[in-house]
């Protein structure tokens, strides 16, 4: 119900309020914003810059084509955003194929984990790379563009199967799980997806409109559709679902025991935390991919 300029002002004020309320970060801290080229993460970068935070970007080139030239196009939107901001923003770019030897779809084809869908190989790799770049460049915080629809869908999925580990850890701000790692924050977690789409339009941010071609049929998309139906019948239900979960977890110490019992080790190869007693899943997966690629070349 707001006009363009007032809507932008409202989004900025709300974001600032959430950042403070959940103690995500301060203006003195260095924030690394993971930008995918989609509306949420570009909107997040735009908002943080407008609010005067010290925010740099990180783009991960996954090498996904899917008939859409998906990754190259996404990168183009990120570069376009930087151009529109005068060109002098800092962007870290990591090309997965260049650094690790294979693109995400190639790596997925060579592993059992990703044979049907590359999403799990992709998620594992993105998490690792985000942690690594934030650590190597001394960022205090890693910020992602997850919105309310994302958070509600993930919470819904984790609740359906009572995934205790994830329920213990999911939240708008997570302290570093290991020395040297950055805190993780989701400053947009209370905005609806359509609010972020409206923000991008009003601010003239061009973004990658298509979903990742591999996400088609993904369970989170199904959960989002279900939650949208519930939202039509009971407006506000998504926000209630997420906020009441966070409140109940804090007030009643839910999952505290799970959190305490979660034993993290240090991966001897990369130094990142892992629940494995030994090499982490990321390093193991890439070792296997590169061994298979070696066999194929012989
Ligand atoms: P997704 O996992 O695709 O739902 O994306 C969630 C968040 O992860 C986005 O809002 C971004 O902050 C970040 N992200 C996803 N893909 C990339 C990418 N290729 N490079 C950098 N950040 C990304
Ligand atoms: Fe990773 Fe789709 S974005 S598989
Ligand atoms: Zn490792």
XYZ file of N, CA and C and ligand atoms in Angstrom, residues 128 267 269-271 279-280 282-283, ligand 3:
28
model
N 30.912 -24.462 1.576
C 32.346 -24.523 1.821
C 33.038 -23.268 1.279
N 38.387 -30.571 9.772
C 38.823 -31.382 8.622
C 40.336 -31.202 8.454
N 42.109 -31.677 5.948
C 42.490 -31.203 4.608
C 42.226 -29.704 4.444
N 41.026 -29.259 4.832
C 40.682 -27.858 4.555
C 40.563 -27.010 5.819
N 40.509 -27.625 6.980
C 40.431 -26.848 8.222
C 39.037 -26.386 8.588
N 38.206 -36.505 7.313
C 38.044 -35.567 6.195
C 36.565 -35.194 6.004
N 36.294 -33.910 5.728
C 34.910 -33.437 5.621
C 34.263 -33.911 4.319
N 32.891 -32.270 1.928
C 33.291 -31.491 0.748
C 34.608 -32.029 0.182
N 35.617 -32.159 1.032
C 36.938 -32.623 0.552
C 36.835 -34.048 0.020
Zn 37.604 -30.469 4.210
